Backbone as JSON, one array per atom type, in Angstrom:
{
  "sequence": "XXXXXXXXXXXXXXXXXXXXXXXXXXXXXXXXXXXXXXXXXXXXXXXXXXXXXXXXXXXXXXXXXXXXXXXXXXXXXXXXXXXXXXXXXXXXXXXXXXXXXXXXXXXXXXXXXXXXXXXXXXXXXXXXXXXXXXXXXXXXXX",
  "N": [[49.99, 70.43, 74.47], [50.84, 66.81, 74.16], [52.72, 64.58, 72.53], [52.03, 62.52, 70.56], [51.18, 59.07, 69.58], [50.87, 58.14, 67.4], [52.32, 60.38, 66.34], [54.8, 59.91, 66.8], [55.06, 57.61, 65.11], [54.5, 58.06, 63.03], [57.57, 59.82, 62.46], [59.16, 58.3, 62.62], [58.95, 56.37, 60.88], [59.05, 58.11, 58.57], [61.46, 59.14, 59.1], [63.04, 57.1, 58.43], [62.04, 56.61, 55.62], [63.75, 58.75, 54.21], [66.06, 58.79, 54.8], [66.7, 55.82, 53.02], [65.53, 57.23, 50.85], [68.18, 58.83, 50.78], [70.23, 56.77, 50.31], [71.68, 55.82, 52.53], [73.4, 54.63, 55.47], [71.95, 52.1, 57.59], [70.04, 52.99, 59.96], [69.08, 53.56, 63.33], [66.19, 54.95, 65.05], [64.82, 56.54, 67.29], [61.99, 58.07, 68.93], [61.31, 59.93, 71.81], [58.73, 61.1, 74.79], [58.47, 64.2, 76.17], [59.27, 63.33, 79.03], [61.12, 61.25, 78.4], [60.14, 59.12, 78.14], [60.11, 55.99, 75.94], [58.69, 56.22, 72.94], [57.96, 55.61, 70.26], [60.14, 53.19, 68.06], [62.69, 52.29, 65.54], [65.11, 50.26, 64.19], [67.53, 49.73, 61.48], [67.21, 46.59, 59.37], [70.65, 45.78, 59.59], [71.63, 47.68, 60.79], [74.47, 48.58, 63.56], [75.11, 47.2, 66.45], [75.44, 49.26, 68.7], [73.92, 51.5, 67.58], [71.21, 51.76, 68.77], [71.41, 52.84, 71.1], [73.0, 55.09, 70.55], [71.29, 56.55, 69.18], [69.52, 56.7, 71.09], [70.53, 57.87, 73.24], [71.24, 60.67, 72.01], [68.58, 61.54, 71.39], [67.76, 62.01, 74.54], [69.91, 63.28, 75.54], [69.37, 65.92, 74.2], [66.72, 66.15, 75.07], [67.54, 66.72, 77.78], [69.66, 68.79, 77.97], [68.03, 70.84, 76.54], [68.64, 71.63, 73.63], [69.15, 70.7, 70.5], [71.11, 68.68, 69.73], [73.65, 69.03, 67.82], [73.87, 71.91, 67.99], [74.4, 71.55, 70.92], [76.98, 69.85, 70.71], [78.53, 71.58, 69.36], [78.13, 73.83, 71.3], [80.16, 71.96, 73.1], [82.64, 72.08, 72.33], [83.53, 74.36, 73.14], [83.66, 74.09, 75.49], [84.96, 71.68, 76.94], [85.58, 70.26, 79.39], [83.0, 71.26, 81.03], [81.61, 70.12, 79.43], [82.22, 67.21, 79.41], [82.03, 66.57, 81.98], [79.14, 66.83, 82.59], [78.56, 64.54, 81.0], [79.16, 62.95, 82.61], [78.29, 62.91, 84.95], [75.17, 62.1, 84.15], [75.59, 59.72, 83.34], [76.47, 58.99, 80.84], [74.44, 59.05, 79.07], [74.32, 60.84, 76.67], [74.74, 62.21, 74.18], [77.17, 63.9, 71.63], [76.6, 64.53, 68.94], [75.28, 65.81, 65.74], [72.18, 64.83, 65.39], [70.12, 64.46, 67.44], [67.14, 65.32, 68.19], [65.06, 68.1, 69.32], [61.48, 67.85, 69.56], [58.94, 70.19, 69.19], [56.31, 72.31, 70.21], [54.14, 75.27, 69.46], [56.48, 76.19, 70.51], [57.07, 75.01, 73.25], [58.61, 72.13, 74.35], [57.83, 69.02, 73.79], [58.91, 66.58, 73.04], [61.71, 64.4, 71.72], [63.59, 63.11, 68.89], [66.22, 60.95, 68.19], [68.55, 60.01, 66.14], [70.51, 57.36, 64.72], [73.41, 56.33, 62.6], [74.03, 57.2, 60.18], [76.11, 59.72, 58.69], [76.25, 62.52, 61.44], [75.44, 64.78, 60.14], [73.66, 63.97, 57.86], [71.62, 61.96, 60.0], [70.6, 64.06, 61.19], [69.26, 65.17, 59.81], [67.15, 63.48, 58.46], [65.7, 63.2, 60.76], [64.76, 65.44, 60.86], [63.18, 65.81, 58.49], [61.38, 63.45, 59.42], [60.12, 64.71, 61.7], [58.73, 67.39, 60.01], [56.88, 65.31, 58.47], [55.52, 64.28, 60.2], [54.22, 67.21, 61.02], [55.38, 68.58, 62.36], [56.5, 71.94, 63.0], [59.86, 72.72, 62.59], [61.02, 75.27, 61.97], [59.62, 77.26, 63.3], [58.85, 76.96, 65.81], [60.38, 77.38, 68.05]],
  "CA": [[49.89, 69.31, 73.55], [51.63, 66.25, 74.17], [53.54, 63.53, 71.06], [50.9, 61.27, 70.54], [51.61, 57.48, 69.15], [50.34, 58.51, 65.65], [52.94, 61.61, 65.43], [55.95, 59.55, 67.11], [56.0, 56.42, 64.4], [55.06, 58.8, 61.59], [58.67, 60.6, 62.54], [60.07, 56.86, 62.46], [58.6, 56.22, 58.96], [59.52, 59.43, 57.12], [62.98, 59.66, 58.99], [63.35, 56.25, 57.27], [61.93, 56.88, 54.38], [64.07, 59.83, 53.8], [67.18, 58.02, 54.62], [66.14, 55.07, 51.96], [66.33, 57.89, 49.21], [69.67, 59.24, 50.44], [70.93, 55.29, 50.54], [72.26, 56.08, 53.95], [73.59, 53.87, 56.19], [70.86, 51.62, 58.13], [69.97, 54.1, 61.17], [68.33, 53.58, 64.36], [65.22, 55.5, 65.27], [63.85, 56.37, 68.52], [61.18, 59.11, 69.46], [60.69, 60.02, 73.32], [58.4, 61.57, 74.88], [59.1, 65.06, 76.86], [59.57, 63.1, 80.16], [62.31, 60.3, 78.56], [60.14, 57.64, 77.82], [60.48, 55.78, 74.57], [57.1, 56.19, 72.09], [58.69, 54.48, 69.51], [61.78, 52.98, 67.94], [63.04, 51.18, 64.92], [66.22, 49.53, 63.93], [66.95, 48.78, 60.42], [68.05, 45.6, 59.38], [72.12, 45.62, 59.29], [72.34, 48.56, 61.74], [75.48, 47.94, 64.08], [74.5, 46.58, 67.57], [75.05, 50.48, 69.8], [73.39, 52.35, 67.01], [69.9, 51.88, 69.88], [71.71, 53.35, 72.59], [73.67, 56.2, 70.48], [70.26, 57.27, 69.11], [68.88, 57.54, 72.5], [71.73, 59.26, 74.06], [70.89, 61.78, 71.09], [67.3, 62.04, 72.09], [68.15, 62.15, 76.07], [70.55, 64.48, 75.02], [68.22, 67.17, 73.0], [65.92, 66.71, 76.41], [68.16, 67.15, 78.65], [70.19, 70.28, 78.01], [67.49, 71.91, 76.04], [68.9, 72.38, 72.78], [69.72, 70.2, 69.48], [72.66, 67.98, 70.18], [74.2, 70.09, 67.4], [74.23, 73.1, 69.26], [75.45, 71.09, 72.03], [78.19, 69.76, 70.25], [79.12, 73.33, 69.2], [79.2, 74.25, 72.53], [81.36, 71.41, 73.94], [84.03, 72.46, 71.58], [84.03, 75.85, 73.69], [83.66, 73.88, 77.13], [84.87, 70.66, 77.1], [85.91, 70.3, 80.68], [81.59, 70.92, 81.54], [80.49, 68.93, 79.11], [82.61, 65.69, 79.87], [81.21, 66.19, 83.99], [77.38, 66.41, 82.04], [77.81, 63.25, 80.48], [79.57, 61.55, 83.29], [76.59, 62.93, 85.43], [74.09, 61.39, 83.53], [75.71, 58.22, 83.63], [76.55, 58.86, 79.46], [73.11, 59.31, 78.35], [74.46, 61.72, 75.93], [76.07, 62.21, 72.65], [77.55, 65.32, 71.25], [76.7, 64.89, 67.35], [73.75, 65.91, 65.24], [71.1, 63.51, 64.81], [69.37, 64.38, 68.42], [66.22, 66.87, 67.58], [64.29, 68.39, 70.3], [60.08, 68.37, 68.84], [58.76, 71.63, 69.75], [55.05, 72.69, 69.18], [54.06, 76.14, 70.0], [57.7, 76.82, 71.56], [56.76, 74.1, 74.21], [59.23, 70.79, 74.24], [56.59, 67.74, 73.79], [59.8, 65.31, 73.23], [63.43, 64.76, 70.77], [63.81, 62.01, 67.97], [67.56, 60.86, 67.78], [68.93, 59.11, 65.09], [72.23, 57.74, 64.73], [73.57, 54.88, 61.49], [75.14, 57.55, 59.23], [76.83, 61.01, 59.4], [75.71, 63.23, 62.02], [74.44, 65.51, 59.25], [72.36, 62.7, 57.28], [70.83, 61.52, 61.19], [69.94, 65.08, 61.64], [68.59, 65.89, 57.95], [66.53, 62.44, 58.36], [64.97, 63.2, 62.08], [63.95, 66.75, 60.27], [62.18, 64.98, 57.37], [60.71, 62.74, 60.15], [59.43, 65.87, 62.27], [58.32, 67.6, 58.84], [56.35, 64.53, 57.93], [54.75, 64.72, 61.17], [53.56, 68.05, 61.24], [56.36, 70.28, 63.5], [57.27, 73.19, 61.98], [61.01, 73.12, 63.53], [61.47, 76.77, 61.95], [59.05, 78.28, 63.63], [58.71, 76.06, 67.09], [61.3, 77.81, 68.84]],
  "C": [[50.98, 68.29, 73.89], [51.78, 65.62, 72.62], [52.55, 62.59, 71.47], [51.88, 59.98, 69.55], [51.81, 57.33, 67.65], [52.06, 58.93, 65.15], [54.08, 60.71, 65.87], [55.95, 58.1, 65.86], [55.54, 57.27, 63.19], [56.7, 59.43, 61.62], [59.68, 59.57, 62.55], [59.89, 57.07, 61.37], [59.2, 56.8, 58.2], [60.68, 59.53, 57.61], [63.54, 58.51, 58.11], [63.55, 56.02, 56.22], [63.38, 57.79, 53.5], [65.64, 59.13, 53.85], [67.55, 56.64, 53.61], [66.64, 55.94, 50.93], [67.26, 58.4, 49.61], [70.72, 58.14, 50.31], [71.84, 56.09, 51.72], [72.49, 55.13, 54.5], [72.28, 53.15, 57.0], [70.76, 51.95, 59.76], [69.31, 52.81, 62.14], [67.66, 54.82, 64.63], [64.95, 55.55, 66.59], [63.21, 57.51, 68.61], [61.12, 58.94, 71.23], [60.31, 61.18, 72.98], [59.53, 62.79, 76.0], [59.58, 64.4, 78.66], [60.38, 62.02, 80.03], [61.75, 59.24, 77.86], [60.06, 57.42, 76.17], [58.82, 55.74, 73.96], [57.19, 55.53, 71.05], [59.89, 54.51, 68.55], [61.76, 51.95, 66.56], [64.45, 51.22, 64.68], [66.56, 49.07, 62.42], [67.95, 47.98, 60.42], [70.18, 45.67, 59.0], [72.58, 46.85, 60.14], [73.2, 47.95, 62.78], [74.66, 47.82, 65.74], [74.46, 47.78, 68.31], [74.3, 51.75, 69.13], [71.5, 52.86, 68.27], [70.03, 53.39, 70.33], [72.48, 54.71, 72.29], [72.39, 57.17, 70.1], [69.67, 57.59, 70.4], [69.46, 58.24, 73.6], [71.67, 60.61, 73.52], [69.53, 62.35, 71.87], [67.35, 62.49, 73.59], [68.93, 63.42, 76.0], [69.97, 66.0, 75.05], [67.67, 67.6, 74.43], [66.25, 67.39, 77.28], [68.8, 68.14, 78.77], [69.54, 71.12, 77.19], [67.48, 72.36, 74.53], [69.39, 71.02, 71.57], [70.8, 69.71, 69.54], [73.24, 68.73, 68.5], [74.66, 71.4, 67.67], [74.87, 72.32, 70.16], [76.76, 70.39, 71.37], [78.91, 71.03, 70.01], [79.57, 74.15, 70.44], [79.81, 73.57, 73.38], [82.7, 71.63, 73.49], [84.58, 73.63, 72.22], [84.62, 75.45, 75.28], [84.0, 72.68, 77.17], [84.55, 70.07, 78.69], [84.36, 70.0, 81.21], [81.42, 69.87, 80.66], [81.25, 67.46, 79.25], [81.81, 65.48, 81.7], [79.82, 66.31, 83.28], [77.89, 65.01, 82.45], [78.58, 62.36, 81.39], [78.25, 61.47, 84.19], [75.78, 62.59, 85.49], [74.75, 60.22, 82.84], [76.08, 57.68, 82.13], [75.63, 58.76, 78.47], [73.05, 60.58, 77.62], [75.34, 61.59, 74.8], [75.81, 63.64, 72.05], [77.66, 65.2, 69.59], [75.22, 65.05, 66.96], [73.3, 64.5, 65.24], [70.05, 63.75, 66.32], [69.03, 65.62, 68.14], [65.23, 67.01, 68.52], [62.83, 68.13, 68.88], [59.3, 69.42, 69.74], [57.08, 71.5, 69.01], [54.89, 73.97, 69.97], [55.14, 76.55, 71.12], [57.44, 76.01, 73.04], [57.39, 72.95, 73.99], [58.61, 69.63, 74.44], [57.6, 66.26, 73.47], [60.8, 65.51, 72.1], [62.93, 63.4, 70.08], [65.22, 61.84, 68.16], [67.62, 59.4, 66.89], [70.61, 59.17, 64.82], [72.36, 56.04, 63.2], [74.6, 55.5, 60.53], [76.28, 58.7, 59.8], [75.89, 61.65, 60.17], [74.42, 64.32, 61.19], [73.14, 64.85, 58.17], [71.23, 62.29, 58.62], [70.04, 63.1, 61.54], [68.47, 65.78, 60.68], [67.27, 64.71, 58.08], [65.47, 62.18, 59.73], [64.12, 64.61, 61.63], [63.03, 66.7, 59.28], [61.08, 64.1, 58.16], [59.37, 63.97, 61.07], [58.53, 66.58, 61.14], [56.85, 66.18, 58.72], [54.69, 64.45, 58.85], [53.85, 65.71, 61.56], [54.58, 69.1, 62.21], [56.77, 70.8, 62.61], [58.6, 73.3, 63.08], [61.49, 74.89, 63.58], [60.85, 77.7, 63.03], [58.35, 77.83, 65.1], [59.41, 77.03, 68.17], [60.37, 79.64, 69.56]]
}
């Protein structure tokens, strides 16, 4: 199964939405697909000008090492040393805080959402409401 067009701006919408009722800071959105590219993206009005590029370092992120930029934050705290040569590697197409969420269907990686505007834990809580809204079961993906 790939992320169809449908399921990637419903996971915009509802991460929105969901950030709306926590009055959260005004995020940035992006969905990619499992091979990078962008499926879609919003911005809300008064988000700060690198909020884009931190959400899609999130998502790039998620893709790229496999795992919930949460987990990967968790384990750069063990390794710094690797994970600064990653993200020079990849040219900084990474960020080490929640808000970057692999989408999983049948334990198969079909693409990441990252979201970045508030706390790590609000961008993460608000890409999981987005996925949810969508239809991934994150519990039971893995």
């Amino acid at each position: 199964m790939s992320l169809t067009l449908n399921a990637a701006q419903t996971i915009v919408t509802a991460a929105l939405a969901e950030a709306r009722s926590r009055s959260a800071r005004p995020l940035a959105v992006i969905v990619l697909d499992a091979g990078g590219h962008p499926a879609a993206f919003a911005r809300e009005d008064g988000a700060s000008l690198f909020r884009h590029d931190i959400a899609r370092a999130k998502a790039m992120g998620a893709l790229g090492m496999g795992d919930d930029t949460r987990v990967l934050a968790e384990r750069a705290k063990g390794n710094p040393a690797f994970f600064q040569s990653v993200s020079v590697a990849v040219g900084g197409n990474i960020a080490f805080s929640p808000g970057g969420v692999l989408i999983r269907t049948g334990g198969a990686i079909i693409g990441a959402v990252g979201i970045s505007g508030d706390t790590g834990e609000c961008d993460e809580d608000c890409a999981l409401a987005g996925l949810k809204a969508a239809g991934f079961d994150q519990e039971n993906a893995k």
